[in-house]
Amino acid sequence: MKAPGSRAQQTEGRFITTLAIEATGLVKTYGTVRAVDGVDLAVRTGSVYGVLGPNGAGKTTAIRMLATLLRPDSGSARVLGHDIVREADAVRSLVSLTGQLASVDEDLTGRENLILLGRLLGLKRAPAKARAAELLDGFGLEEAAGRLVKHYSGGMRRRLDIAASIVVTPRLMFLDEPTTGLDPRSRNQVWDIIRALVAEGTTILLCTQYLDEADQLADGIAVIDHGKVIAEGTPGQLKASVGLGALHVRLLDPQQRPEAERLLRHELDAVHLEPDPAALSAPCADGDLAARAVAELSRSGVGIADFSLGQPSLDQVFLALTGHPAEEEATDGAPTRAERAA
């Protein structure tokens, strides 16, 4: 998929910094709880940078500060060369934020939403209509353009929401949990859109609790837990830092995963259930032991589509770094239970 619009026209004559985001010691507190506790970030221009962690870790709060929606209690940050406090208006003119919930109007059609946003962003009527048509076609929504958004599927709403964020293509996009609640096909479509935007020059800051999403898209990753960056690097560097090999197994029949899990636990102890319902993995640096485990699955009648011995998954990295799996703990972006009690 090619992202609609010309980056060359929209960046011509602008000063482009090497780093799209430079943050030092960002802090945000709610009562006595430090939701963001001294976060440092350095995001290279033209990349996808993943901010990884469970809900409640401080990801959305950090994004809202960088997008100038929240004022940091301490620390500093520059976005595309502009200070997020002193030059907030300049930052807002260059970035877009797509949150966890669709921001489009459900009582308008897809076409009406995009035309309205184009007009609000300063386009005249004819260019706004042309841009809406371009986006609807580019995001596979042309046939649904005249339908009320309330009748769209979740995947269609998410694609329309991203399209709405690039009516005027931003130099930097904040994507906060962009595929939450989507089926695998819709998630892959959103991933294709993200890749196309980056290919056209947009920088993406991607907040997600889906480790496979970060593995698929991110050039660099910061792992956040309890408001702090606890690890940073490329997906490969983070996996190597754990120092474990891993046996990855994909089954022919997802219904056999409970039996496969039982057998692997007997051979390898710790077993991780991957997001793919047919996949499992287990820490294992011994090739002979891995071979015996796979042979035991085969002897027991568990059909194996494929298996490999290699680096651990990001799920295992997160578990090793934090001591708990990357799963929902609270609703990020609003005060957590602890924050409300404080």
Coordinates of C-alpha atoms in Angstrom, one line a residue, residues 59-287:
K59 CA 2.8 5.0 27.9
T60 CA -0.2 7.1 27.1
T61 CA 0.7 9.7 29.7
A62 CA 4.2 10.0 28.1
I63 CA 2.6 10.4 24.6
R64 CA 0.2 13.1 25.8
M65 CA 3.1 15.1 27.2
L66 CA 5.0 14.8 23.9
A67 CA 1.9 15.8 22.0
T68 CA 1.5 18.8 24.2
L69 CA -1.8 17.6 25.7
L70 CA -0.3 17.4 29.2
R71 CA 2.3 19.6 30.7
P72 CA 5.2 17.7 32.3
D73 CA 5.8 18.3 36.0
S74 CA 9.5 18.2 35.3
G75 CA 12.0 17.3 32.6
S76 CA 12.1 18.6 29.0
A77 CA 11.4 17.4 25.5
R78 CA 11.8 18.7 21.9
V79 CA 9.6 17.4 19.2
L80 CA 10.8 18.1 15.6
G81 CA 13.1 20.7 17.1
H82 CA 10.5 22.5 19.1
D83 CA 10.1 22.6 22.9
I84 CA 6.9 20.9 24.0
V85 CA 6.1 23.6 26.6
R86 CA 7.5 26.9 25.1
E87 CA 6.6 26.0 21.5
A88 CA 3.5 23.9 21.9
D89 CA 1.6 25.5 19.0
A90 CA 4.5 24.7 16.6
V91 CA 4.6 21.1 17.8
R92 CA 0.8 20.7 17.3
S93 CA 1.1 22.0 13.7
L94 CA 3.5 19.2 12.8
V95 CA 2.1 16.1 14.6
S96 CA -1.0 14.0 14.8
L97 CA -2.3 11.8 17.6
T98 CA -4.4 8.7 17.0
G99 CA -5.6 7.3 20.3
Q100 CA -7.1 4.0 21.3
L101 CA -10.7 5.1 20.4
A102 CA -11.8 6.4 17.0
S103 CA -12.1 10.1 16.9
V104 CA -14.4 10.3 13.9
D105 CA -18.1 11.2 14.0
E106 CA -20.3 8.1 13.9
D107 CA -23.3 10.1 12.6
L108 CA -21.4 11.2 9.5
T109 CA -20.3 9.1 6.5
G110 CA -16.6 8.3 6.0
R111 CA -16.5 10.8 3.1
E112 CA -18.2 13.5 5.2
N113 CA -15.7 13.0 8.1
L114 CA -12.7 13.4 5.9
I115 CA -14.1 16.4 4.0
L116 CA -15.0 18.1 7.3
L117 CA -11.5 17.6 8.7
G118 CA -10.0 18.9 5.5
R119 CA -12.1 22.1 5.7
L120 CA -11.2 22.5 9.4
L121 CA -7.5 22.2 8.5
G122 CA -7.7 25.0 6.0
L123 CA -8.4 23.2 2.7
K124 CA -10.9 24.7 0.3
R125 CA -13.9 22.7 -0.7
A126 CA -12.6 21.2 -3.9
P127 CA -9.2 20.2 -2.5
A128 CA -10.9 18.8 0.6
K129 CA -13.1 16.6 -1.5
A130 CA -10.2 15.5 -3.6
R131 CA -8.1 14.6 -0.6
A132 CA -11.0 12.7 1.0
A133 CA -11.4 10.6 -2.2
E134 CA -7.7 9.9 -2.3
L135 CA -7.6 8.7 1.3
L136 CA -10.7 6.6 0.9
D137 CA -9.3 4.9 -2.1
G138 CA -5.8 4.4 -0.6
F139 CA -7.2 2.9 2.6
G140 CA -9.7 0.6 0.9
L141 CA -12.8 2.4 2.1
E142 CA -14.1 3.7 -1.3
E143 CA -17.1 1.4 -1.3
A144 CA -18.1 2.3 2.2
A145 CA -17.5 6.1 1.7
G146 CA -21.2 6.9 1.7
R147 CA -22.0 4.7 4.7
L148 CA -22.5 6.1 8.2
V149 CA -19.4 5.4 10.3
K150 CA -21.6 3.8 13.0
H151 CA -22.1 0.9 10.6
Y152 CA -18.4 0.4 10.0
S153 CA -16.5 -2.6 11.3
G154 CA -13.8 -2.1 13.9
G155 CA -11.1 -2.5 11.3
M156 CA -12.8 0.0 9.0
R157 CA -13.1 2.6 11.8
R158 CA -9.5 2.2 12.7
R159 CA -8.4 2.7 9.0
L160 CA -10.7 5.8 8.7
D161 CA -9.3 7.1 12.0
I162 CA -5.7 6.9 10.7
A163 CA -6.8 8.4 7.4
A164 CA -8.3 11.3 9.3
S165 CA -5.0 11.8 11.0
I166 CA -3.2 12.3 7.7
V167 CA -5.6 14.6 5.8
V168 CA -2.6 16.9 6.0
T169 CA 0.2 14.4 6.3
P170 CA 2.1 15.0 9.6
R171 CA 5.8 14.7 10.0
L172 CA 5.3 12.8 13.2
M173 CA 2.4 10.5 14.2
F174 CA 1.7 9.3 17.7
L175 CA -0.2 6.0 17.5
D176 CA -1.6 4.8 20.8
E177 CA -2.7 1.2 20.7
P178 CA -3.8 1.5 17.1
T179 CA -4.8 -2.2 16.7
T180 CA -6.6 -2.8 20.0
G181 CA -9.6 -5.0 19.5
L182 CA -8.9 -5.7 15.8
D183 CA -9.0 -9.1 14.2
P184 CA -5.8 -10.4 12.6
R185 CA -6.7 -9.3 9.1
S186 CA -7.6 -5.8 10.2
R187 CA -4.4 -5.6 12.3
N188 CA -2.3 -6.6 9.3
Q189 CA -4.0 -3.9 7.2
V190 CA -3.2 -1.2 9.8
W191 CA 0.4 -2.5 9.9
D192 CA 0.6 -2.1 6.1
I193 CA -0.7 1.5 6.5
I194 CA 2.0 2.3 9.1
R195 CA 4.8 0.8 6.9
A196 CA 3.6 2.9 3.9
L197 CA 3.5 6.1 6.0
V198 CA 7.1 5.5 7.2
A199 CA 8.2 4.8 3.6
E200 CA 6.9 8.2 2.7
G201 CA 8.9 9.9 5.4
T202 CA 6.6 10.1 8.5
T203 CA 8.1 9.3 11.9
I204 CA 5.9 7.0 14.0
L205 CA 5.9 6.7 17.8
L206 CA 3.9 3.5 18.4
C207 CA 2.6 2.7 21.9
T208 CA 1.5 -0.9 22.2
Q209 CA 1.1 -3.8 24.6
Y210 CA 1.2 -6.2 21.7
L211 CA 4.8 -7.5 21.6
D212 CA 4.3 -9.1 18.2
E213 CA 3.3 -5.7 16.8
A214 CA 6.4 -4.0 18.1
D215 CA 8.5 -6.9 16.7
Q216 CA 6.9 -6.5 13.3
L217 CA 7.1 -2.7 13.0
A218 CA 9.6 -1.1 15.3
D219 CA 13.1 -0.1 14.5
G220 CA 13.8 0.7 18.1
I221 CA 11.9 -0.1 21.3
A222 CA 11.7 1.3 24.8
V223 CA 10.2 -1.0 27.4
I224 CA 8.3 1.0 30.1
D225 CA 7.1 -0.4 33.4
H226 CA 5.8 1.6 36.3
G227 CA 6.6 4.8 34.6
K228 CA 10.3 4.1 33.9
V229 CA 12.2 3.0 30.8
I230 CA 13.7 -0.3 32.0
A231 CA 15.3 -1.3 28.7
E232 CA 15.9 0.1 25.2
G233 CA 17.2 -1.1 21.9
T234 CA 16.3 -2.8 18.7
P235 CA 14.1 -6.0 18.9
G236 CA 17.2 -8.1 18.2
Q237 CA 19.3 -6.3 20.9
L238 CA 16.5 -6.8 23.5
K239 CA 16.2 -10.5 22.7
A240 CA 20.0 -10.9 22.9
S241 CA 20.1 -9.1 26.2
V242 CA 18.0 -11.9 27.9
G243 CA 20.7 -14.4 27.0
L244 CA 18.3 -17.3 26.4
G245 CA 17.6 -19.4 23.4
A246 CA 14.0 -20.4 22.7
L247 CA 12.2 -23.3 21.0
H248 CA 9.3 -22.0 18.9
V249 CA 6.7 -24.5 17.8
R250 CA 3.6 -23.9 15.5
L251 CA 0.9 -26.6 15.5
L252 CA -1.2 -27.8 12.7
D253 CA -4.3 -27.7 14.9
P254 CA -4.7 -24.9 17.5
Q255 CA -7.0 -27.2 19.5
Q256 CA -4.0 -29.3 20.4
R257 CA -2.2 -26.4 22.1
P258 CA -3.2 -27.4 25.6
E259 CA -1.8 -30.9 25.1
A260 CA 1.4 -29.5 23.5
E261 CA 1.8 -27.1 26.4
R262 CA 1.5 -30.0 28.9
L263 CA 4.1 -32.1 27.1
L264 CA 6.6 -29.2 26.7
R265 CA 6.3 -28.3 30.3
H266 CA 7.3 -31.8 31.2
E267 CA 10.4 -31.6 29.0
L268 CA 11.3 -27.9 29.2
D269 CA 9.5 -26.5 32.3
A270 CA 8.6 -22.9 31.3
V271 CA 6.3 -22.6 28.3
H272 CA 4.9 -19.4 26.8
L273 CA 1.6 -19.3 24.8
E274 CA 2.2 -16.9 21.9
P275 CA -0.5 -14.5 20.5
D276 CA -0.9 -16.9 17.5
P277 CA -3.4 -19.5 18.9
A278 CA -1.4 -22.3 17.3
A279 CA 2.1 -21.2 18.6
L280 CA 4.1 -21.9 21.7
S281 CA 7.6 -21.2 22.8
A282 CA 9.9 -22.2 25.6
P283 CA 13.3 -21.0 26.8
C284 CA 15.9 -23.6 25.7
A285 CA 19.6 -23.2 24.8
D286 CA 20.2 -26.9 24.4
G287 CA 19.6 -28.2 20.9

